[in-house]
Coordinates of C-alpha atoms in Angstrom, one line a residue:
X29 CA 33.4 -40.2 -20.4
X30 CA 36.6 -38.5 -20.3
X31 CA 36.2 -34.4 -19.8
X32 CA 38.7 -32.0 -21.9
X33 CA 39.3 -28.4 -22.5
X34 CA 38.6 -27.3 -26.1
X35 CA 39.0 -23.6 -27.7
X36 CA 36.0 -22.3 -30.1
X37 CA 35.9 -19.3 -32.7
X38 CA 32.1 -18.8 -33.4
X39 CA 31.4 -15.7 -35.7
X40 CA 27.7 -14.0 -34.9
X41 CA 25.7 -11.2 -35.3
X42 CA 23.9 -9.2 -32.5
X43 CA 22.3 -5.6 -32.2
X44 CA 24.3 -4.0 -28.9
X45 CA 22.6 -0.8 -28.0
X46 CA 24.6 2.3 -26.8
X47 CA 23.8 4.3 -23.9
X48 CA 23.5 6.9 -26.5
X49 CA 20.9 5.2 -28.2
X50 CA 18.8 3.7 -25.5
X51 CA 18.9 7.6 -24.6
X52 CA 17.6 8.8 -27.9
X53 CA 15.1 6.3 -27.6
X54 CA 13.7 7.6 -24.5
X55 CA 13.6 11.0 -25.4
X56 CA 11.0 9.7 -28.2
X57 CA 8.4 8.2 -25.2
X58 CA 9.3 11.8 -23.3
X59 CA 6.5 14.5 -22.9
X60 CA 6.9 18.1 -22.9
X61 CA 7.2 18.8 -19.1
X62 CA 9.7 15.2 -19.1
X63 CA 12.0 16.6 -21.8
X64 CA 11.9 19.9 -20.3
X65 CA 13.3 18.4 -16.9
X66 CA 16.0 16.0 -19.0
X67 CA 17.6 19.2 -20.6
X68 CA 18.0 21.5 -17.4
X69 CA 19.5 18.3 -16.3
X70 CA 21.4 17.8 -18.6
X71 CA 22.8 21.3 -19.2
X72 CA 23.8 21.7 -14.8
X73 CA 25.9 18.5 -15.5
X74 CA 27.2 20.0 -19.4
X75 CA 29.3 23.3 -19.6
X76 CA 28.6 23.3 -23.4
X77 CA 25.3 23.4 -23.5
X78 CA 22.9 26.3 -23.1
X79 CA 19.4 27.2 -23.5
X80 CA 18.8 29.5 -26.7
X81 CA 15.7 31.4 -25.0
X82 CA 13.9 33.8 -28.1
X83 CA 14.6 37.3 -27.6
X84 CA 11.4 39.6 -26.7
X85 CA 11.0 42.1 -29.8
X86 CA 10.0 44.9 -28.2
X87 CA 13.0 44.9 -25.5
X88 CA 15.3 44.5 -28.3
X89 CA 13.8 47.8 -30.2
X90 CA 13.6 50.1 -27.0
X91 CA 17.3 49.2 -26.6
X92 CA 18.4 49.7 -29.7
X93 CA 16.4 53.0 -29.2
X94 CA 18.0 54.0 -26.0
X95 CA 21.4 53.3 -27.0
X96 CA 20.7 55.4 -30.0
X97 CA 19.0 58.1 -28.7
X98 CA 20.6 58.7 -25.4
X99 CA 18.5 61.0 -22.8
X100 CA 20.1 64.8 -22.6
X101 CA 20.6 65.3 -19.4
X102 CA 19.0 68.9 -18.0
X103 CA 19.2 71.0 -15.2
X104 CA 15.8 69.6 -13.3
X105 CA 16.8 65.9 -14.3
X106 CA 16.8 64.6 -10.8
X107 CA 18.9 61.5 -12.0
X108 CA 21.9 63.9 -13.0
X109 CA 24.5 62.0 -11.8
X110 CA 26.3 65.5 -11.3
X111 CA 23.5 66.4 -8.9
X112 CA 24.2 68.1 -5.6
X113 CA 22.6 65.5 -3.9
X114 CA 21.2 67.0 -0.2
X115 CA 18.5 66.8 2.3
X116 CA 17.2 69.9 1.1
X117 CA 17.2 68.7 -2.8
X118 CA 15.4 65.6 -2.0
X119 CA 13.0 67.7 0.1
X120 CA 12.1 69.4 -2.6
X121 CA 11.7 67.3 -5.4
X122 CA 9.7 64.3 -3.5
X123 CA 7.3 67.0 -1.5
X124 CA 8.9 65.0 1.8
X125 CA 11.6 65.1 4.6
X126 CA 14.4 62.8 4.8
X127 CA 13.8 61.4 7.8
X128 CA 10.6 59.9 5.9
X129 CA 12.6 58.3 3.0
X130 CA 15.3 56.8 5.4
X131 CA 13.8 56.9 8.9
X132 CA 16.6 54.8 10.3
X133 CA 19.0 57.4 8.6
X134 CA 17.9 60.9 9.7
X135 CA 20.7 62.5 8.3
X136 CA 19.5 65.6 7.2
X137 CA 22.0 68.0 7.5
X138 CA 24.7 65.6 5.6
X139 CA 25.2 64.9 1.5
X140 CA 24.2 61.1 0.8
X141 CA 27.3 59.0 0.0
X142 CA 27.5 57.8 -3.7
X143 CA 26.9 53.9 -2.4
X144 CA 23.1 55.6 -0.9
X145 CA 22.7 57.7 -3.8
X146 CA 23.3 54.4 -6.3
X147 CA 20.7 52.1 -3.9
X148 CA 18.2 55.2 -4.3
X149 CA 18.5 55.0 -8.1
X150 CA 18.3 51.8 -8.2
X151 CA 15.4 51.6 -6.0
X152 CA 13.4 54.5 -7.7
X153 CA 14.0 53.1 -11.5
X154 CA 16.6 55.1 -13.0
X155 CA 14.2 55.2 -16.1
X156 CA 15.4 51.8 -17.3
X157 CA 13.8 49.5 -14.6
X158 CA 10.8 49.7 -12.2
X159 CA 10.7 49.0 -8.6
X160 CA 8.5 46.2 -8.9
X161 CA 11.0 44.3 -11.2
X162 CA 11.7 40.7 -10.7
X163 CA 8.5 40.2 -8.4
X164 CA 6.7 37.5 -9.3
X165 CA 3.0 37.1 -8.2
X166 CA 3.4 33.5 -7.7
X167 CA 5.8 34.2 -4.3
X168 CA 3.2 36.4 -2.9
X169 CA 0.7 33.4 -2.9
X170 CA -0.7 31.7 0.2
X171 CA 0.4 28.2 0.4
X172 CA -2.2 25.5 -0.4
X173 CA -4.3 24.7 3.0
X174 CA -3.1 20.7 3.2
X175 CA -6.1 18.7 5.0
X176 CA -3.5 18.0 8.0
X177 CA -3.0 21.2 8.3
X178 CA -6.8 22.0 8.4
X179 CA -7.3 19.2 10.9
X180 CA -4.5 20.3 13.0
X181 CA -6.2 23.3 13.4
X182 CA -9.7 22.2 14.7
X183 CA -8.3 19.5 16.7
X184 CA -6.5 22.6 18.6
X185 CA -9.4 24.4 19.4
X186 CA -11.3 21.3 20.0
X187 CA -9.6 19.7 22.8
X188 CA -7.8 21.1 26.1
X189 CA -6.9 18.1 27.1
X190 CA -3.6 16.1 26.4
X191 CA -4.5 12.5 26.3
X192 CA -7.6 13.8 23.9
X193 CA -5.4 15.8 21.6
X194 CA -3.4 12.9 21.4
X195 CA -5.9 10.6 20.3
X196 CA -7.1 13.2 18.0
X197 CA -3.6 13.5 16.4
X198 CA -3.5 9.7 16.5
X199 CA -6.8 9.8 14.4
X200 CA -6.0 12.5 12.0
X201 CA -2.8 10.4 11.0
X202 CA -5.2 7.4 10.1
X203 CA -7.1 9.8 7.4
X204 CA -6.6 8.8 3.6
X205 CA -6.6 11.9 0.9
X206 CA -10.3 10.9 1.0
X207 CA -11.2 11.9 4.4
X208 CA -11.9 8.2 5.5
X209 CA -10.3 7.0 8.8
X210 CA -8.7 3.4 7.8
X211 CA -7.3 3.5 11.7
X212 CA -8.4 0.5 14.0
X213 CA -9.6 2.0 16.9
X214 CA -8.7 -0.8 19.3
X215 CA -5.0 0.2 17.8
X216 CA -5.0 3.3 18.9
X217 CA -6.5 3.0 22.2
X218 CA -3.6 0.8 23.2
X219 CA -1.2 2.3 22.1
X220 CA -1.8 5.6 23.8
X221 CA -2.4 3.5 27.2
X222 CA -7.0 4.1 27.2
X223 CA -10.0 2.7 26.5
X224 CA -12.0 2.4 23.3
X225 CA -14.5 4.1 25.0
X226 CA -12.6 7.7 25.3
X227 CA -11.3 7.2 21.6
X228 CA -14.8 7.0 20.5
X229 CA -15.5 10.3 22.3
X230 CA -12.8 11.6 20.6
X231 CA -13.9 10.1 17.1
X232 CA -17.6 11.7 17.9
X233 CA -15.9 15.3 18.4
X234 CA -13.9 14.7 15.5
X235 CA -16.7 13.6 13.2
X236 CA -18.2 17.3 13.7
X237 CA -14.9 18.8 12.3
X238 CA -15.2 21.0 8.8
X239 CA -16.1 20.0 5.9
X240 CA -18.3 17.8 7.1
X241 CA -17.7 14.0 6.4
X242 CA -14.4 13.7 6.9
X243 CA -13.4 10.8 9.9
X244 CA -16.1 8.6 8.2
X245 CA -15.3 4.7 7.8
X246 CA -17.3 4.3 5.3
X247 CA -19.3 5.9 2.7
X248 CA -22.7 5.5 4.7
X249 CA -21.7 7.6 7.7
X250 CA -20.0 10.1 5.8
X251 CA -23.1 10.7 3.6
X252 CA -24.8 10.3 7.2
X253 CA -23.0 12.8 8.5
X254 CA -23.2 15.2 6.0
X255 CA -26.9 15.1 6.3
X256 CA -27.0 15.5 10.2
X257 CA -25.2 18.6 9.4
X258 CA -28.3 19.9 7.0
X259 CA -31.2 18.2 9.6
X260 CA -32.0 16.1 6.8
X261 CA -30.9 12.6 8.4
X262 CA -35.0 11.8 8.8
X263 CA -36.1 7.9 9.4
X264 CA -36.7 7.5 5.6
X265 CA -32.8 8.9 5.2
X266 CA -31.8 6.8 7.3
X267 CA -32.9 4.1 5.3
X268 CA -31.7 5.0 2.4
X269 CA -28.4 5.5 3.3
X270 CA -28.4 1.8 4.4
X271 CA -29.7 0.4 1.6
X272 CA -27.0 2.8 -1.0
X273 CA -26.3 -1.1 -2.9
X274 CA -30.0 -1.0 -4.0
X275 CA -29.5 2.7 -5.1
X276 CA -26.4 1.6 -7.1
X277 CA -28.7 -1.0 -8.5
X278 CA -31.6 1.4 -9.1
X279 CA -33.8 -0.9 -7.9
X280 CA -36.6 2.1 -6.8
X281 CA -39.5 -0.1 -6.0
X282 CA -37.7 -1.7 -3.7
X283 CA -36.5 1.7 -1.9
X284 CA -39.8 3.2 -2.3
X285 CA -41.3 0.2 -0.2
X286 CA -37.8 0.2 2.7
X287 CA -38.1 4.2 3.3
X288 CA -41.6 4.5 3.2
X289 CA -42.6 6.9 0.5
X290 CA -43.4 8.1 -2.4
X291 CA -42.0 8.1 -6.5
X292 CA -42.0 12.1 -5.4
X293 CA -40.4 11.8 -2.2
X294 CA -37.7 9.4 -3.3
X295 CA -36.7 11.7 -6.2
X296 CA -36.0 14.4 -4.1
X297 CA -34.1 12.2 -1.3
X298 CA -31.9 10.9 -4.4
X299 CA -31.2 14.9 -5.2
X300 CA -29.9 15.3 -2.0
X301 CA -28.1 12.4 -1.6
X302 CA -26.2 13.9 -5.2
X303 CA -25.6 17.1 -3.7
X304 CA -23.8 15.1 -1.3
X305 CA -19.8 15.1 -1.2
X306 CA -18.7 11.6 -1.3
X307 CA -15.0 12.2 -0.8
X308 CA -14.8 15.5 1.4
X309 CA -10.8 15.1 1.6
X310 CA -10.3 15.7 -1.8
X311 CA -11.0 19.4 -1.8
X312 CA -7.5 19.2 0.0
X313 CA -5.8 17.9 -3.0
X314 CA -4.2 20.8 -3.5
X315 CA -2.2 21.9 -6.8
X316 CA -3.3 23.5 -9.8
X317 CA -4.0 20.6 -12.8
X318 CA -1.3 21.6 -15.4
X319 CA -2.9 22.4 -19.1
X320 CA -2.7 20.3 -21.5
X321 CA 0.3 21.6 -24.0
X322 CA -0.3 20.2 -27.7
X323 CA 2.5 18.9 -29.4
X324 CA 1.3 19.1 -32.8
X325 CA -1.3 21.7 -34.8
X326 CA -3.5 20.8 -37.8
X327 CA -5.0 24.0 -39.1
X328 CA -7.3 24.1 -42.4
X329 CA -5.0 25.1 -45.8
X330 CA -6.5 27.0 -48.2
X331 CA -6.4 24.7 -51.4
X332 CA -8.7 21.7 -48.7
X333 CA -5.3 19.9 -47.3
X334 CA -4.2 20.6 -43.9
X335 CA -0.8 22.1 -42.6
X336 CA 0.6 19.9 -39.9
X337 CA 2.8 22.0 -37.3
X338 CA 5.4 21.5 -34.3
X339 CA 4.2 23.7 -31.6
X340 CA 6.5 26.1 -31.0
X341 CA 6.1 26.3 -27.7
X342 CA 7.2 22.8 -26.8
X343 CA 10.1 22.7 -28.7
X344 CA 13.2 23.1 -26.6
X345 CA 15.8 25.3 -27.8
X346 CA 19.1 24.2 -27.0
X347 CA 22.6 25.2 -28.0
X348 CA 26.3 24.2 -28.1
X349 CA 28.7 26.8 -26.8
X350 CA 31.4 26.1 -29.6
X351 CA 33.2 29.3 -28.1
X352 CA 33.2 28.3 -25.3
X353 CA 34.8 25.5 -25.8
X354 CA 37.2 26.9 -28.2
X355 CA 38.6 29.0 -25.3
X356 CA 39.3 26.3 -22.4
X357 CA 40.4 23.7 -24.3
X358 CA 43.8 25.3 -24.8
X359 CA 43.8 25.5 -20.8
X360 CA 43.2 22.2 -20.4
X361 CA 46.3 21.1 -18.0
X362 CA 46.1 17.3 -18.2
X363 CA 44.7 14.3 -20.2
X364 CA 41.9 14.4 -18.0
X365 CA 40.8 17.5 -18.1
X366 CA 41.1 17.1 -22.3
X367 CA 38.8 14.3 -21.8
X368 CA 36.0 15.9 -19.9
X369 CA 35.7 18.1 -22.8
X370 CA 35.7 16.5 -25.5
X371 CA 33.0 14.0 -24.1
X372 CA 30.8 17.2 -23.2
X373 CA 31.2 18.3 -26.9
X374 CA 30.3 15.3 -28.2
X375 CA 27.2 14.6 -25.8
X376 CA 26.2 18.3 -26.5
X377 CA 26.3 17.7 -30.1
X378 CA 24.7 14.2 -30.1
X379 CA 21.5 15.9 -27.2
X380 CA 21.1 18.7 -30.1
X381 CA 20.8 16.2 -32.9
X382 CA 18.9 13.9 -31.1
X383 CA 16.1 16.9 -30.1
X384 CA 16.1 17.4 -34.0
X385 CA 15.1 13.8 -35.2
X386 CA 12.6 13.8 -32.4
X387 CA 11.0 17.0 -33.6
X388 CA 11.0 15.3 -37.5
X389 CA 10.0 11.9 -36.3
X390 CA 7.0 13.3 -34.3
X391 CA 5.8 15.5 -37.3
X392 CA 6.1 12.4 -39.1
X393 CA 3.5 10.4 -37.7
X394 CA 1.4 13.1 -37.3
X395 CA 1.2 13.9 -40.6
X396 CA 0.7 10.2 -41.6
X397 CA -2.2 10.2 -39.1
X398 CA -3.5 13.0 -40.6
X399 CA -3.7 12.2 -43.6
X400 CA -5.3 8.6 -42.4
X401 CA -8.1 10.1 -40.7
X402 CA -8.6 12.8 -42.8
X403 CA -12.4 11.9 -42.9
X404 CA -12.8 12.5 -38.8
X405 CA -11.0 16.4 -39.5
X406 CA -14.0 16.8 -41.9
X407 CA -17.1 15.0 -40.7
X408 CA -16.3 14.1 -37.3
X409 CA -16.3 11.1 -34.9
X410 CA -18.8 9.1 -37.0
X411 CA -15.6 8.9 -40.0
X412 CA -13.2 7.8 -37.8
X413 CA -11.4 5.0 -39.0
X414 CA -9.9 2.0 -37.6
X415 CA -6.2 2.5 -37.8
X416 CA -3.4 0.7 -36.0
X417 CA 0.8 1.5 -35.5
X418 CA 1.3 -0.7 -37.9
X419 CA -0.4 0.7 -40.9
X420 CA 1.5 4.0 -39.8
X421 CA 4.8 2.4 -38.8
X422 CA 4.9 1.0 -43.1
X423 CA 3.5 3.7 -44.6
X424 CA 6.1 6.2 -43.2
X425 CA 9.0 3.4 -42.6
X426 CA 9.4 3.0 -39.4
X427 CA 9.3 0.6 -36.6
X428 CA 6.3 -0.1 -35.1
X429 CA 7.8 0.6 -31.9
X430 CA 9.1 3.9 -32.7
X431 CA 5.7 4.8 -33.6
X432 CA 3.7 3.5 -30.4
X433 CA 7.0 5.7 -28.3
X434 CA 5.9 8.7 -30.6
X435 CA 2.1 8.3 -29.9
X436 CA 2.4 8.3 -25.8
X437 CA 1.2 11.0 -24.1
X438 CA 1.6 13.2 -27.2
X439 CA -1.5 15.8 -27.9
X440 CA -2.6 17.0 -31.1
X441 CA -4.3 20.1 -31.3
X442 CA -7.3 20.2 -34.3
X443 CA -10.4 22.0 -35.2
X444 CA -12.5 19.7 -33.5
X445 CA -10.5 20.1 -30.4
X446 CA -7.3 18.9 -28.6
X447 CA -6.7 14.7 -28.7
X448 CA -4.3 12.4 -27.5
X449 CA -1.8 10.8 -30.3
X450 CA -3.5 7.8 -29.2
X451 CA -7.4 8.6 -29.8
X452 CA -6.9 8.3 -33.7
X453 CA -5.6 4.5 -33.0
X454 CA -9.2 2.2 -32.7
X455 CA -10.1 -1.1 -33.2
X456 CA -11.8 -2.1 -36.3
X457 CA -15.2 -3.7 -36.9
X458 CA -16.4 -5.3 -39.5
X459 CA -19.0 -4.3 -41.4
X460 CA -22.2 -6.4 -41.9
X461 CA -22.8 -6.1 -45.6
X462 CA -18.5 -6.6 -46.8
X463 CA -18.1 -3.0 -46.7
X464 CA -15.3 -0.7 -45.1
X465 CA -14.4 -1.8 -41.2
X466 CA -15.7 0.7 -38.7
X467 CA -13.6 2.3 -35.8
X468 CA -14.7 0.8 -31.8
X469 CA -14.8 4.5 -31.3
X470 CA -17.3 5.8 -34.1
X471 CA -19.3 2.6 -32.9
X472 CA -19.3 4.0 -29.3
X473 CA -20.9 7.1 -30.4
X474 CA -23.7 5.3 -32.6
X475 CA -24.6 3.7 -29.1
X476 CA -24.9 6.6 -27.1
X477 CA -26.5 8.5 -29.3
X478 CA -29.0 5.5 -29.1
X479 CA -29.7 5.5 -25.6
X480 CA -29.5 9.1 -25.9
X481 CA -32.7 9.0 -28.0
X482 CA -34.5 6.2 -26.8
X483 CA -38.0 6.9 -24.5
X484 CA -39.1 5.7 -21.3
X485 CA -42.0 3.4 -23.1
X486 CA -39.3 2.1 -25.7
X487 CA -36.0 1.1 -23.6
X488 CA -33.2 -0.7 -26.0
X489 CA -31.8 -3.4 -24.7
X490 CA -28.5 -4.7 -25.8
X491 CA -30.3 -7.0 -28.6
X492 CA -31.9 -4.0 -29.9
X493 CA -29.4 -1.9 -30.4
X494 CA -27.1 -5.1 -32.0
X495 CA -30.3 -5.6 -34.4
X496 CA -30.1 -1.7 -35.0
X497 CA -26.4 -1.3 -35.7
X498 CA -26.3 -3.9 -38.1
X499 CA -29.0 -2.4 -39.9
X500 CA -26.6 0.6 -40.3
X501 CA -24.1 -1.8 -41.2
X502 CA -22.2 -2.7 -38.2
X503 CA -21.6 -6.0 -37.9
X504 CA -21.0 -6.3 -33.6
X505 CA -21.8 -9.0 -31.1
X506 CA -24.6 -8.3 -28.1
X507 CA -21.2 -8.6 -25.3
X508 CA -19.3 -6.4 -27.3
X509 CA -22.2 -3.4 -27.0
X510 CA -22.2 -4.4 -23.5
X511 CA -18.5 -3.8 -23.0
X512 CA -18.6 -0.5 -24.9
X513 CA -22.0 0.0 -22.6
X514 CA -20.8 -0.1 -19.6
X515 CA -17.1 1.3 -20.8
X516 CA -19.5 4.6 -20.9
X517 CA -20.9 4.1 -17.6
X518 CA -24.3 3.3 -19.1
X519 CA -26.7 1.0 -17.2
X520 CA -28.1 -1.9 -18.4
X521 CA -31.7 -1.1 -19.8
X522 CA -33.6 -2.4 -17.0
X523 CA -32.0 -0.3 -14.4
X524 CA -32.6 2.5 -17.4
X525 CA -36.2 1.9 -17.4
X526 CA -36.6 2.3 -14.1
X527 CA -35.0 5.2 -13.8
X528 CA -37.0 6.8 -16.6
X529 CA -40.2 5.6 -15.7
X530 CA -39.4 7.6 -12.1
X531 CA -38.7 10.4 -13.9
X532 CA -41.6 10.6 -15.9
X533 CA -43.9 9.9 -13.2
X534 CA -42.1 12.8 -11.2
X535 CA -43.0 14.8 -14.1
X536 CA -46.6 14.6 -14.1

């Protein structure tokens, strides 16, 4: 088979995406705080562009004011700039001696100098600005305790020795955000040159540190230690805490017979045990959460519709610098430099109208999904429908990936409350007698509302609330209430009736 060289022409068709693109597609997927942080970036790298912050109305007015109405000045106007100014004057206007106002510059037989005298002005106001400008509250602020920090501390005043500070430090590295010690002991003692003996010491000393429970291994001893703290780690507590899988099981008989007591007893060992903090090194987090920031607000119109809104607020308000740009390109000295510019004015412009379509493509979808789930606005969760992207995506002509970029981690703020994009997006389930579908989340809430309502003596079980729903009209399968179940953290309903039965018995 003889091998040859040939030349082929093939004419085809292919979607390339510019950088420019790809980028307009990730501003879609962007949240508030994300887009905030892509346009500071953007405008330190981008001479054009600027930030068009709204001007505060009431500064506006009082300079417009002050520039129209400018103070007379008067003879006991202290701020004359044709004052005399002496020791004597400032004696006498302030109720105090110099050497007071300026103790490292006595002074008080000479004139201030005019650089003093504009510092004083500055520093006392002036009239146009306070002294307490430009402070921010925030600075001022103690620094979040860390739980390293906190550690570090105790261990300090814990040990005097070196070795044992060392082992302590050793320890306090092996802590997770938790509070749990995931360190090997044997590890430790070998590499600081001891025993496992003096490293247990060292973990017992530890293991008294505040708040109590941290340097546990597991959850057992940190709930154990949290008790010995109280006096509460009694015989029956103690077997409790080793038997927490039958708690988690609810299986009471059982711990009833183990500890030793009573319905009454056990009730108020389980109250403790809830008091209890299960992860003590979270309380060193630290950071404030941030607030949810909706994108979108639905407000009630007066004719029954509903007015769908951009907030305002996280909108970014960017600007090109035209003028800018009008003046240094004449200075430009090379190609280069001509270059440079011309590719920040045309990112500039294509970052502003890129901001725009997202702000139209947003409102968009939200008003689409308003008006899809215009019965949940009204009624609530129970008229929720089941809705998917692509129903949106046709009905507003769009791709259906554009629309699941819109919906991600966007908020929409309503009369029933704040919700993700996302929330208003359910699977449907069909309805026993032909009827309309029903939304997996409406369905959720017929469920709990069913437990909710059920009594110790009459415990649904999964069958009964399948036979129940589709009496309602909800055509579901026994698994599928299980899932949704125990997607709400629900027990099963023998772990329910136990429970209740306790309860109940407690009561009496």
């Amino acid at each position: 088979m003889a091998l040859a060289a040939k030349l082929q022409l093939r004419q085809s068709q292919s979607l390339v995406m510019t950088p420019q693109l790809m980028q307009s597609i990730r501003l879609l997927q962007f949240t508030h705080v994300e887009l905030e942080h892509f346009i500071d970036e953007e405008i330190e790298r981008n001479p054009l562009l600027e930030r068009a912050e709204p001007q505060d109305d009431a500064a506006g007015e009082q300079a417009q004011k002050v520039e129209a109405e400018p103070q007379a000045t008067t003879e006991g106007d202290w701020f004359e700039k044709e004052m005399q100014w002496s020791a004597e004057a400032i004696s006498d206007k302030l109720d105090t001696s110099l050497e007071n106002l300026f103790p490292d510059d006595p002074g008080t037989s000479e004139r201030l100098g005019p650089d003093l005298t504009a510092q004083w002005k500055s520093a006392s106001g002036n009239g146009a600005s306070s002294s307490s400008e430009g402070l921010d509250a925030g600075d001022m602020a103690a620094a979040a305790i860390t739980m390293r920090d906190h550690v570090g501390e105790q261990v300090a005043l814990a040990f005097a020795d070196t070795t044992a500070r060392s082992i302590a430090a050793d320890l306090a590295d092996g802590l997770d955000e938790a509070g749990y010690l995931r360190a090997d002991l044997a590890e430790i003692a070998a590499r600081i040159g001891t025993d496992a003996a003096a490293v247990g010491k060292v973990l017992a000393v530890c293991q008294t540190f505040e708040p109590a429970g941290l340097f546990a291994r597991d959850l057992a001893e940190c709930l154990s230690l949290q008790l010995a703290v109280r006096d509460r780690l009694d015989p029956a507590m103690t077997a409790l805490i080793a038997n927490l899988e039958l708690l988690a099981r609810r299986d009471f008989h059982a711990l009833k017979r183990i500890c030793g007591v009573d319905e009454e007893d056990l009730l108020d060992m389980l109250a403790e045990i809830r008091a209890l903090d299960p992860r003590p090194g979270m309380a060193f987090s630290g950071g404030a959460s941030d607030a949810i920031v909706a994108d979108v607000e639905v407000r009630a119109a007066n004719d029954g519709s509903w007015t769908v809104e951009l907030n305002a607020e996280t909108l970014p308000r960017v600007l090109v610098d035209h003028i800018y740009f009008a003046q240094v390109s004449p200075q430009a000295k090379n190609q280069a430099e001509k270059d440079f510019l011309a590719e920040c004015l045309q990112n500039a412009n294509w970052l502003t109208r890129s901001l725009d379509q997202r702000a139209k493509t947003i409102l968009k979808v939200a008003s689409e999904i308003v008006r899809q789930q215009d019965a949940f606005l009204v009624h609530g969760v129970r008229q929720l429908k089941p809705l998917n992207l692509r129903t949106v995506a046709d009905a507003i002509g769009m791709h259906e990936s554009t629309v699941s970029r819109v919906t991600a981690n966007k908020y929409m703020l309503t009369p029933r409350g704040v919700f993700e994009l996302r929330y208003f997006f359910t699977a449907s389930i069909a309805a026993s007698g032909g009827g309309d579908a029903h939304s997996s989340e409406a369905v959720r809430d017929r469920i709990k509302q069913l437990i909710d309502e059920e009594k110790p003596v009459d415990v649904l079980s999964d069958d009964a609330i399948v036979d129940m729903l589709r009496e309602s009209g909800v055509d579901i399968a026994r698994r599928t209430v299980a899932k949704y179940r125990e997607g709400m953290n629900i027990p099963s309903s023998v772990q329910r009736r136990r429970e209740k039965r306790a309860m109940a018995s407690a009561g009496r």
